[in-house]
PDB file of C-alpha atoms and ligand atoms in Angstrom:
ATOM      1  CA  MET A   1       2.524   0.312  30.680  1.00  0.00           C
ATOM      2  CA  SER A   2       1.306  -1.805  27.755  1.00  0.00           C
ATOM      3  CA  GLY A   3       2.747  -1.760  24.246  1.00  0.00           C
ATOM      4  CA  LEU A   4       6.321  -1.533  23.068  1.00  0.00           C
ATOM      5  CA  GLN A   5       8.894  -2.463  25.742  1.00  0.00           C
ATOM      6  CA  HIS A   6      12.197  -2.924  23.917  1.00  0.00           C
ATOM      7  CA  ILE A   7      13.901  -1.303  20.939  1.00  0.00           C
ATOM      8  CA  GLY A   8      17.085  -2.687  19.431  1.00  0.00           C
ATOM      9  CA  VAL A   9      19.105  -0.922  16.754  1.00  0.00           C
ATOM     10  CA  VAL A  10      21.846  -2.335  14.545  1.00  0.00           C
ATOM     11  CA  SER A  11      23.896   0.371  12.849  1.00  0.00           C
ATOM     12  CA  LEU A  12      27.452   1.380  11.998  1.00  0.00           C
ATOM     13  CA  PHE A  13      26.615   4.642  13.797  1.00  0.00           C
ATOM     14  CA  ALA A  14      25.068   3.055  16.871  1.00  0.00           C
ATOM     15  CA  ASP A  15      26.336   5.857  19.127  1.00  0.00           C
ATOM     16  CA  GLU A  16      24.559   8.464  17.007  1.00  0.00           C
ATOM     17  CA  VAL A  17      21.262   6.607  17.143  1.00  0.00           C
ATOM     18  CA  GLU A  18      21.647   6.179  20.899  1.00  0.00           C
ATOM     19  CA  ARG A  19      21.475   9.957  21.282  1.00  0.00           C
ATOM     20  CA  ILE A  20      17.743   9.832  20.527  1.00  0.00           C
ATOM     21  CA  GLY A  21      17.405   8.469  24.060  1.00  0.00           C
ATOM     22  CA  GLN A  22      19.087  11.481  25.655  1.00  0.00           C
ATOM     23  CA  TYR A  23      16.497  14.215  25.192  1.00  0.00           C
ATOM     24  CA  GLY A  24      12.824  15.059  24.744  1.00  0.00           C
ATOM     25  CA  VAL A  25       9.880  12.694  24.814  1.00  0.00           C
ATOM     26  CA  ILE A  26      11.924   9.620  23.889  1.00  0.00           C
ATOM     27  CA  GLY A  27      14.611  10.450  26.450  1.00  0.00           C
ATOM     28  CA  ARG A  28      11.928  10.674  29.127  1.00  0.00           C
ATOM     29  CA  ALA A  29      10.320   7.404  28.026  1.00  0.00           C
ATOM     30  CA  ILE A  30      13.680   5.666  28.393  1.00  0.00           C
ATOM     31  CA  SER A  31      14.692   7.286  31.665  1.00  0.00           C
ATOM     32  CA  ASN A  32      11.375   6.425  33.303  1.00  0.00           C
ATOM     33  CA  GLY A  33      11.630   2.825  32.110  1.00  0.00           C
ATOM     34  CA  ALA A  34       8.688   2.870  29.688  1.00  0.00           C
ATOM     35  CA  VAL A  35      10.950   1.497  26.969  1.00  0.00           C
ATOM     36  CA  THR A  36      14.562   0.311  26.641  1.00  0.00           C
ATOM     37  CA  LEU A  37      16.907   1.258  23.792  1.00  0.00           C
ATOM     38  CA  ASP A  38      19.863  -0.939  22.968  1.00  0.00           C
ATOM     39  CA  CYS A  39      22.109  -0.054  20.015  1.00  0.00           C
ATOM     40  CA  ARG A  40      24.825  -2.306  18.629  1.00  0.00           C
ATOM     41  CA  ASN A  41      27.464  -1.915  15.932  1.00  0.00           C
ATOM     42  CA  PRO A  42      28.208  -4.741  13.442  1.00  0.00           C
ATOM     43  CA  ARG A  43      31.873  -3.687  13.594  1.00  0.00           C
ATOM     44  CA  ASP A  44      31.986  -5.175  17.080  1.00  0.00           C
ATOM     45  CA  TYR A  45      31.024  -8.520  15.515  1.00  0.00           C
ATOM     46  CA  ALA A  46      33.633  -8.488  12.719  1.00  0.00           C
ATOM     47  CA  GLU A  47      36.274 -11.148  13.201  1.00  0.00           C
ATOM     48  CA  ASP A  48      39.210  -9.676  11.259  1.00  0.00           C
ATOM     49  CA  GLN A  49      41.804  -7.230  12.485  1.00  0.00           C
ATOM     50  CA  HIS A  50      40.342  -4.350  10.442  1.00  0.00           C
ATOM     51  CA  ARG A  51      36.805  -4.934  11.761  1.00  0.00           C
ATOM     52  CA  THR A  52      35.504  -5.188   8.199  1.00  0.00           C
ATOM     53  CA  VAL A  53      31.728  -4.917   7.699  1.00  0.00           C
ATOM     54  CA  ASP A  54      31.515  -4.477   3.897  1.00  0.00           C
ATOM     55  CA  ASP A  55      33.026  -5.700   0.643  1.00  0.00           C
ATOM     56  CA  ARG A  56      32.916  -5.072  -3.120  1.00  0.00           C
ATOM     57  CA  PRO A  57      29.784  -6.171  -5.008  1.00  0.00           C
ATOM     58  CA  PHE A  58      29.831  -9.415  -6.945  1.00  0.00           C
ATOM     59  CA  GLY A  59      29.376  -8.575 -10.633  1.00  0.00           C
ATOM     60  CA  GLY A  60      31.255  -5.286 -10.294  1.00  0.00           C
ATOM     61  CA  GLY A  61      29.936  -1.755 -10.009  1.00  0.00           C
ATOM     62  CA  PRO A  62      30.435   1.128  -7.608  1.00  0.00           C
ATOM     63  CA  GLY A  63      30.272   1.150  -3.831  1.00  0.00           C
ATOM     64  CA  MET A  64      30.414  -1.448  -1.124  1.00  0.00           C
ATOM     65  CA  VAL A  65      27.881  -3.976   0.099  1.00  0.00           C
ATOM     66  CA  MET A  66      27.264  -4.811   3.766  1.00  0.00           C
ATOM     67  CA  GLN A  67      28.613  -8.246   4.562  1.00  0.00           C
ATOM     68  CA  TYR A  68      26.524 -11.116   5.860  1.00  0.00           C
ATOM     69  CA  ALA A  69      28.602 -12.412   8.795  1.00  0.00           C
ATOM     70  CA  PRO A  70      29.073  -9.314  11.012  1.00  0.00           C
ATOM     71  CA  TRP A  71      25.615  -7.916  10.293  1.00  0.00           C
ATOM     72  CA  VAL A  72      23.804 -11.187  10.928  1.00  0.00           C
ATOM     73  CA  ALA A  73      25.785 -11.757  14.144  1.00  0.00           C
ATOM     74  CA  ALA A  74      24.809  -8.274  15.395  1.00  0.00           C
ATOM     75  CA  ILE A  75      21.158  -8.699  14.383  1.00  0.00           C
ATOM     76  CA  ARG A  76      20.916 -12.119  16.069  1.00  0.00           C
ATOM     77  CA  ASP A  77      22.435 -10.715  19.243  1.00  0.00           C
ATOM     78  CA  ALA A  78      19.962  -7.803  19.204  1.00  0.00           C
ATOM     79  CA  LYS A  79      17.058 -10.200  18.696  1.00  0.00           C
ATOM     80  CA  ALA A  80      18.288 -12.458  21.503  1.00  0.00           C
ATOM     81  CA  GLN A  81      18.045  -9.526  23.954  1.00  0.00           C
ATOM     82  CA  HIS A  82      14.436  -8.937  23.042  1.00  0.00           C
ATOM     83  CA  GLY A  83      12.648 -12.266  22.836  1.00  0.00           C
ATOM     84  CA  GLU A  84      10.009 -12.128  20.111  1.00  0.00           C
ATOM     85  CA  ALA A  85      11.221  -9.012  18.302  1.00  0.00           C
ATOM     86  CA  LEU A  86       9.955  -7.846  14.923  1.00  0.00           C
ATOM     87  CA  CYS A  87      13.075  -7.198  12.841  1.00  0.00           C
ATOM     88  CA  VAL A  88      12.754  -4.307  10.382  1.00  0.00           C
ATOM     89  CA  ALA A  89      15.318  -3.069   7.863  1.00  0.00           C
ATOM     90  CA  MET A  90      15.503   0.551   6.768  1.00  0.00           C
ATOM     91  CA  SER A  91      15.353   0.616   2.966  1.00  0.00           C
ATOM     92  CA  PRO A  92      14.226   2.995   0.204  1.00  0.00           C
ATOM     93  CA  GLN A  93      12.760  -0.136  -1.378  1.00  0.00           C
ATOM     94  CA  GLY A  94      10.522  -0.900   1.599  1.00  0.00           C
ATOM     95  CA  ARG A  95       6.900   0.061   2.239  1.00  0.00           C
ATOM     96  CA  ARG A  96       6.467   3.749   2.877  1.00  0.00           C
ATOM     97  CA  PHE A  97       6.227   4.351   6.635  1.00  0.00           C
ATOM     98  CA  ASP A  98       3.089   6.069   7.932  1.00  0.00           C
ATOM     99  CA  GLN A  99       1.069   6.636  11.094  1.00  0.00           C
ATOM    100  CA  ALA A 100      -0.786   3.347  10.700  1.00  0.00           C
ATOM    101  CA  ALA A 101       2.549   1.492  10.661  1.00  0.00           C
ATOM    102  CA  ALA A 102       3.678   3.469  13.725  1.00  0.00           C
ATOM    103  CA  GLN A 103       0.424   2.585  15.530  1.00  0.00           C
ATOM    104  CA  ARG A 104       0.863  -1.088  14.794  1.00  0.00           C
ATOM    105  CA  MET A 105       4.515  -1.118  15.881  1.00  0.00           C
ATOM    106  CA  SER A 106       3.777   0.736  19.116  1.00  0.00           C
ATOM    107  CA  ALA A 107       1.635  -2.220  20.229  1.00  0.00           C
ATOM    108  CA  LEU A 108       4.354  -4.858  19.627  1.00  0.00           C
ATOM    109  CA  PRO A 109       6.561  -5.980  22.539  1.00  0.00           C
ATOM    110  CA  ALA A 110       9.944  -5.503  20.828  1.00  0.00           C
ATOM    111  CA  ILE A 111      11.372  -4.222  17.534  1.00  0.00           C
ATOM    112  CA  VAL A 112      14.912  -4.382  16.136  1.00  0.00           C
ATOM    113  CA  PHE A 113      15.642  -1.626  13.582  1.00  0.00           C
ATOM    114  CA  VAL A 114      18.481  -2.388  11.147  1.00  0.00           C
ATOM    115  CA  ALA A 115      20.013   0.686   9.490  1.00  0.00           C
ATOM    116  CA  GLY A 116      22.173   0.145   6.414  1.00  0.00           C
ATOM    117  CA  ARG A 117      24.923   2.169   4.717  1.00  0.00           C
ATOM    118  CA  TYR A 118      26.827   2.099   1.418  1.00  0.00           C
ATOM    119  CA  GLU A 119      25.064   0.360  -1.504  1.00  0.00           C
ATOM    120  CA  GLY A 120      22.851  -1.616   0.862  1.00  0.00           C
ATOM    121  CA  PHE A 121      22.657  -5.095   2.405  1.00  0.00           C
ATOM    122  CA  ASP A 122      23.860  -8.360   0.945  1.00  0.00           C
ATOM    123  CA  GLU A 123      20.404  -9.678  -0.044  1.00  0.00           C
ATOM    124  CA  ARG A 124      20.931 -12.805   2.045  1.00  0.00           C
ATOM    125  CA  ILE A 125      20.882 -10.690   5.244  1.00  0.00           C
ATOM    126  CA  ILE A 126      17.344  -9.653   4.322  1.00  0.00           C
ATOM    127  CA  GLU A 127      16.340 -13.230   3.511  1.00  0.00           C
ATOM    128  CA  ALA A 128      17.802 -14.640   6.727  1.00  0.00           C
ATOM    129  CA  GLU A 129      16.859 -12.076   9.371  1.00  0.00           C
ATOM    130  CA  ILE A 130      14.507  -9.317   8.231  1.00  0.00           C
ATOM    131  CA  ASP A 131      10.738  -9.572   8.709  1.00  0.00           C
ATOM    132  CA  GLU A 132       9.786  -6.293   7.023  1.00  0.00           C
ATOM    133  CA  GLU A 133      11.483  -3.499   5.043  1.00  0.00           C
ATOM    134  CA  TRP A 134      10.322   0.084   5.661  1.00  0.00           C
ATOM    135  CA  SER A 135      11.129   3.315   3.849  1.00  0.00           C
ATOM    136  CA  LEU A 136      10.965   6.867   5.160  1.00  0.00           C
ATOM    137  CA  GLY A 137       9.915   8.106   1.713  1.00  0.00           C
ATOM    138  CA  ASP A 138      10.737   8.074  -1.965  1.00  0.00           C
ATOM    139  CA  PHE A 139      14.239   9.466  -1.682  1.00  0.00           C
ATOM    140  CA  VAL A 140      17.636   7.959  -0.939  1.00  0.00           C
ATOM    141  CA  LEU A 141      19.448   8.672   2.336  1.00  0.00           C
ATOM    142  CA  SER A 142      23.154   7.973   2.868  1.00  0.00           C
ATOM    143  CA  GLY A 143      22.233   5.674   5.725  1.00  0.00           C
ATOM    144  CA  GLY A 144      19.280   4.233   7.593  1.00  0.00           C
ATOM    145  CA  GLU A 145      20.021   5.947  10.931  1.00  0.00           C
ATOM    146  CA  LEU A 146      17.806   8.981  10.379  1.00  0.00           C
ATOM    147  CA  ALA A 147      15.034   6.728   9.107  1.00  0.00           C
ATOM    148  CA  ALA A 148      15.330   4.471  12.159  1.00  0.00           C
ATOM    149  CA  MET A 149      15.408   7.436  14.550  1.00  0.00           C
ATOM    150  CA  SER A 150      12.328   8.949  12.888  1.00  0.00           C
ATOM    151  CA  MET A 151      10.433   5.688  13.098  1.00  0.00           C
ATOM    152  CA  ILE A 152      11.485   5.067  16.714  1.00  0.00           C
ATOM    153  CA  ASP A 153      10.333   8.568  17.673  1.00  0.00           C
ATOM    154  CA  SER A 154       6.945   8.190  16.027  1.00  0.00           C
ATOM    155  CA  VAL A 155       6.416   4.690  17.483  1.00  0.00           C
ATOM    156  CA  VAL A 156       7.471   5.449  21.084  1.00  0.00           C
ATOM    157  CA  ARG A 157       5.331   8.595  21.391  1.00  0.00           C
ATOM    158  CA  LEU A 158       2.274   6.466  20.564  1.00  0.00           C
ATOM    159  CA  LYS A 159       2.909   4.060  23.422  1.00  0.00           C
ATOM    160  CA  PRO A 160       0.170   4.618  26.030  1.00  0.00           C
ATOM    161  CA  GLY A 161       1.427   6.834  28.866  1.00  0.00           C
ATOM    162  CA  VAL A 162       4.496   8.231  27.065  1.00  0.00           C
ATOM    163  CA  LEU A 163       2.837  11.532  26.144  1.00  0.00           C
ATOM    164  CA  GLY A 164       1.150  13.519  28.876  1.00  0.00           C
ATOM    165  CA  HIS A 165      -2.600  13.992  28.642  1.00  0.00           C
ATOM    166  CA  ASP A 166      -2.194  17.526  27.311  1.00  0.00           C
ATOM    167  CA  GLN A 167       0.011  16.299  24.447  1.00  0.00           C
ATOM    168  CA  SER A 168      -2.266  13.436  23.469  1.00  0.00           C
ATOM    169  CA  ALA A 169      -1.293  11.807  20.177  1.00  0.00           C
ATOM    170  CA  ALA A 170      -5.002  11.157  19.556  1.00  0.00           C
ATOM    171  CA  LEU A 171      -5.374  14.819  18.546  1.00  0.00           C
ATOM    172  CA  ASP A 172      -2.426  14.838  16.125  1.00  0.00           C
ATOM    173  CA  SER A 173      -2.581  14.771  12.355  1.00  0.00           C
ATOM    174  CA  PHE A 174      -3.390  11.319  10.871  1.00  0.00           C
ATOM    175  CA  ALA A 175      -4.807   9.974  14.154  1.00  0.00           C
ATOM    176  CA  ASP A 176      -8.335  10.219  12.723  1.00  0.00           C
ATOM    177  CA  GLY A 177      -7.292  10.278   9.074  1.00  0.00           C
ATOM    178  CA  LEU A 178      -7.177  14.110   8.807  1.00  0.00           C
ATOM    179  CA  LEU A 179      -4.549  16.818   9.224  1.00  0.00           C
ATOM    180  CA  GLU A 180      -4.795  18.706  12.488  1.00  0.00           C
ATOM    181  CA  HIS A 181      -6.299  22.223  12.743  1.00  0.00           C
ATOM    182  CA  PRO A 182      -3.953  25.264  13.072  1.00  0.00           C
ATOM    183  CA  HIS A 183      -2.719  26.452  16.480  1.00  0.00           C
ATOM    184  CA  TYR A 184      -2.248  29.916  17.996  1.00  0.00           C
ATOM    185  CA  THR A 185      -0.775  31.215  21.246  1.00  0.00           C
ATOM    186  CA  ARG A 186      -0.337  34.673  22.859  1.00  0.00           C
ATOM    187  CA  PRO A 187      -0.237  37.462  21.889  1.00  0.00           C
ATOM    188  CA  ALA A 188      -3.683  37.700  20.343  1.00  0.00           C
ATOM    189  CA  GLU A 189      -2.404  40.204  17.773  1.00  0.00           C
ATOM    190  CA  ILE A 190       1.102  40.577  16.353  1.00  0.00           C
ATOM    191  CA  GLU A 191       2.304  42.606  13.362  1.00  0.00           C
ATOM    192  CA  GLY A 192      -1.319  43.038  12.327  1.00  0.00           C
ATOM    193  CA  ARG A 193      -2.058  39.293  12.436  1.00  0.00           C
ATOM    194  CA  GLN A 194      -5.039  38.362  14.584  1.00  0.00           C
ATOM    195  CA  VAL A 195      -5.913  35.130  16.304  1.00  0.00           C
ATOM    196  CA  PRO A 196      -9.334  33.976  15.002  1.00  0.00           C
ATOM    197  CA  ALA A 197     -11.944  35.561  17.277  1.00  0.00           C
ATOM    198  CA  VAL A 198     -13.721  32.271  17.964  1.00  0.00           C
ATOM    199  CA  LEU A 199     -10.641  30.941  19.804  1.00  0.00           C
ATOM    200  CA  GLN A 200     -10.932  33.785  22.288  1.00  0.00           C
ATOM    201  CA  SER A 201     -14.703  33.522  22.653  1.00  0.00           C
ATOM    202  CA  GLY A 202     -14.747  30.932  25.459  1.00  0.00           C
ATOM    203  CA  ASP A 203     -17.525  29.132  23.541  1.00  0.00           C
ATOM    204  CA  HIS A 204     -16.178  25.564  23.615  1.00  0.00           C
ATOM    205  CA  GLY A 205     -18.804  24.225  21.214  1.00  0.00           C
ATOM    206  CA  ALA A 206     -17.924  26.899  18.654  1.00  0.00           C
ATOM    207  CA  ILE A 207     -14.189  26.261  19.152  1.00  0.00           C
ATOM    208  CA  THR A 208     -14.642  22.509  18.610  1.00  0.00           C
ATOM    209  CA  ARG A 209     -16.657  23.168  15.428  1.00  0.00           C
ATOM    210  CA  TRP A 210     -14.073  25.686  14.154  1.00  0.00           C
ATOM    211  CA  ARG A 211     -11.210  23.245  14.758  1.00  0.00           C
ATOM    212  CA  ARG A 212     -13.021  20.430  13.010  1.00  0.00           C
ATOM    213  CA  ARG A 213     -13.892  22.705  10.050  1.00  0.00           C
ATOM    214  CA  GLU A 214     -10.226  23.811   9.757  1.00  0.00           C
ATOM    215  CA  ALA A 215      -8.984  20.211   9.993  1.00  0.00           C
ATOM    216  CA  LEU A 216     -11.366  19.150   7.236  1.00  0.00           C
ATOM    217  CA  GLY A 217     -10.537  22.198   5.105  1.00  0.00           C
ATOM    218  CA  ARG A 218      -6.796  21.810   5.496  1.00  0.00           C
ATOM    219  CA  THR A 219      -6.976  18.169   4.556  1.00  0.00           C
ATOM    220  CA  TRP A 220      -9.120  19.068   1.526  1.00  0.00           C
ATOM    221  CA  LEU A 221      -6.573  21.682   0.426  1.00  0.00           C
ATOM    222  CA  ARG A 222      -3.346  19.845   1.203  1.00  0.00           C
ATOM    223  CA  ARG A 223      -4.088  16.137   1.218  1.00  0.00           C
ATOM    224  CA  PRO A 224      -7.205  15.325  -0.835  1.00  0.00           C
ATOM    225  CA  ASP A 225      -6.013  11.693  -0.860  1.00  0.00           C
ATOM    226  CA  LEU A 226      -6.476  11.530   2.923  1.00  0.00           C
ATOM    227  CA  LEU A 227      -9.862  13.218   2.754  1.00  0.00           C
ATOM    228  CA  ALA A 228     -11.074  10.741   0.124  1.00  0.00           C
ATOM    229  CA  ALA A 229     -10.134   7.847   2.430  1.00  0.00           C
ATOM    230  CA  ALA A 230     -11.580   9.386   5.648  1.00  0.00           C
ATOM    231  CA  THR A 231     -14.965   8.453   7.114  1.00  0.00           C
ATOM    232  CA  LEU A 232     -16.923  11.699   7.414  1.00  0.00           C
ATOM    233  CA  SER A 233     -20.115  12.309   9.379  1.00  0.00           C
ATOM    234  CA  GLU A 234     -23.083  14.371   8.140  1.00  0.00           C
ATOM    235  CA  GLN A 235     -21.829  17.173  10.359  1.00  0.00           C
ATOM    236  CA  ASP A 236     -18.328  16.906   8.805  1.00  0.00           C
ATOM    237  CA  LEU A 237     -19.799  17.283   5.326  1.00  0.00           C
ATOM    238  CA  VAL A 238     -21.646  20.433   6.419  1.00  0.00           C
ATOM    239  CA  LEU A 239     -18.467  21.877   7.978  1.00  0.00           C
ATOM    240  CA  LEU A 240     -16.439  21.062   4.882  1.00  0.00           C
ATOM    241  CA  GLU A 241     -18.985  22.830   2.664  1.00  0.00           C
ATOM    242  CA  GLU A 242     -18.782  25.852   4.980  1.00  0.00           C
ATOM    243  CA  PHE A 243     -14.982  25.863   4.658  1.00  0.00           C
ATOM    244  CA  LYS A 244     -15.131  25.555   0.863  1.00  0.00           C
ATOM    245  CA  ALA A 245     -17.676  28.370   0.640  1.00  0.00           C
ATOM    246  CA  ALA A 246     -15.482  30.661   2.766  1.00  0.00           C
ATOM    247  CA  HIS A 247     -12.280  29.731   0.947  1.00  0.00           C
TER     248      HIS A 247
HETATM  249  N1  SAM B   1      21.541   1.316  -3.267  1.00  0.00           N
HETATM  250  C1  SAM B   1      20.349   1.394  -2.490  1.00  0.00           C
HETATM  251  C2  SAM B   1      19.136   1.525  -3.408  1.00  0.00           C
HETATM  252  O1  SAM B   1      19.238   2.178  -4.434  1.00  0.00           O
HETATM  253  O2  SAM B   1      18.067   0.994  -3.084  1.00  0.00           O
HETATM  254  C3  SAM B   1      20.387   2.582  -1.566  1.00  0.00           C
HETATM  255  C4  SAM B   1      21.373   2.441  -0.459  1.00  0.00           C
HETATM  256  S1  SAM B   1      21.380   3.819   0.646  1.00  0.00           S
HETATM  257  C5  SAM B   1      22.634   4.818  -0.032  1.00  0.00           C
HETATM  258  C6  SAM B   1      22.129   3.188   2.105  1.00  0.00           C
HETATM  259  C7  SAM B   1      21.194   2.782   3.225  1.00  0.00           C
HETATM  260  O3  SAM B   1      20.453   3.923   3.630  1.00  0.00           O
HETATM  261  C8  SAM B   1      20.165   1.732   2.909  1.00  0.00           C
HETATM  262  O4  SAM B   1      20.683   0.428   3.057  1.00  0.00           O
HETATM  263  C9  SAM B   1      19.058   2.022   3.908  1.00  0.00           C
HETATM  264  O5  SAM B   1      19.287   1.378   5.154  1.00  0.00           O
HETATM  265  C10 SAM B   1      19.183   3.515   4.109  1.00  0.00           C
HETATM  266  N2  SAM B   1      18.157   4.300   3.365  1.00  0.00           N
HETATM  267  C11 SAM B   1      18.346   5.050   2.263  1.00  0.00           C
HETATM  268  N3  SAM B   1      17.220   5.627   1.867  1.00  0.00           N
HETATM  269  C12 SAM B   1      16.264   5.261   2.737  1.00  0.00           C
HETATM  270  C13 SAM B   1      14.882   5.531   2.849  1.00  0.00           C
HETATM  271  N4  SAM B   1      14.222   6.296   1.987  1.00  0.00           N
HETATM  272  N5  SAM B   1      14.199   4.968   3.884  1.00  0.00           N
HETATM  273  C14 SAM B   1      14.837   4.165   4.778  1.00  0.00           C
HETATM  274  N6  SAM B   1      16.159   3.875   4.708  1.00  0.00           N
HETATM  275  C15 SAM B   1      16.870   4.404   3.711  1.00  0.00           C
END
């Protein structure tokens, strides 16, 4: 399989992050050898008796700052396992993660995700070892583990061959710049709510048109920013007008 081969994680909760490899799509990708996951804890690289990984901030103020020596030792070890790895730090100050970033990362051979805690990293860790900083969104988490796990999930499922044909990521939201159309399954009617008749018609052309119209309409309603950036065909513009007229 092409694309991402190795994922390293550096975190004070390495065991928690490792669990992402024990279930679901990512678990399957790891167990069938499509990708390896290797998590390490900076505490194992601390040289004092208390396995210290943080200290008070210079200049005063609340909280603790992650210390250079144990974190850099763990990051360098993670990188050494993975050859030419891109090293990314989880940070609310980083670029906001999106599907385009996931696509790009899924084509790289190896990535090391570094998840912080406390007040954040001693800035010199970033300067010395980090290639890029990425944020899950404009909010502050207590730690970077959930951000790293979210990014790993979204990156691995894009690796060719990880999702089965019937789960193709190419049909998901954002893949073509739009939100995906709504889904329905049996029963066809429940508590007075009907599945749209077209989906039961067997007319595949009509179903494709309906799905495209709903995808365009949803994106128009919920994410006009995405719609403004999308490349739309003449047919798309007609379908969008139909959706607006019916709305
Ligand atoms: N004091 C930092 C600031 O204001 O920028 C926030 C530190 S936060 C409490 C601790 C760690 O959680 C960070 O080092 C980072 O790894 C992670 N983190 C917090 N929010 C995040 C976000 N939105 N995206 C990615 N990682 C985040």
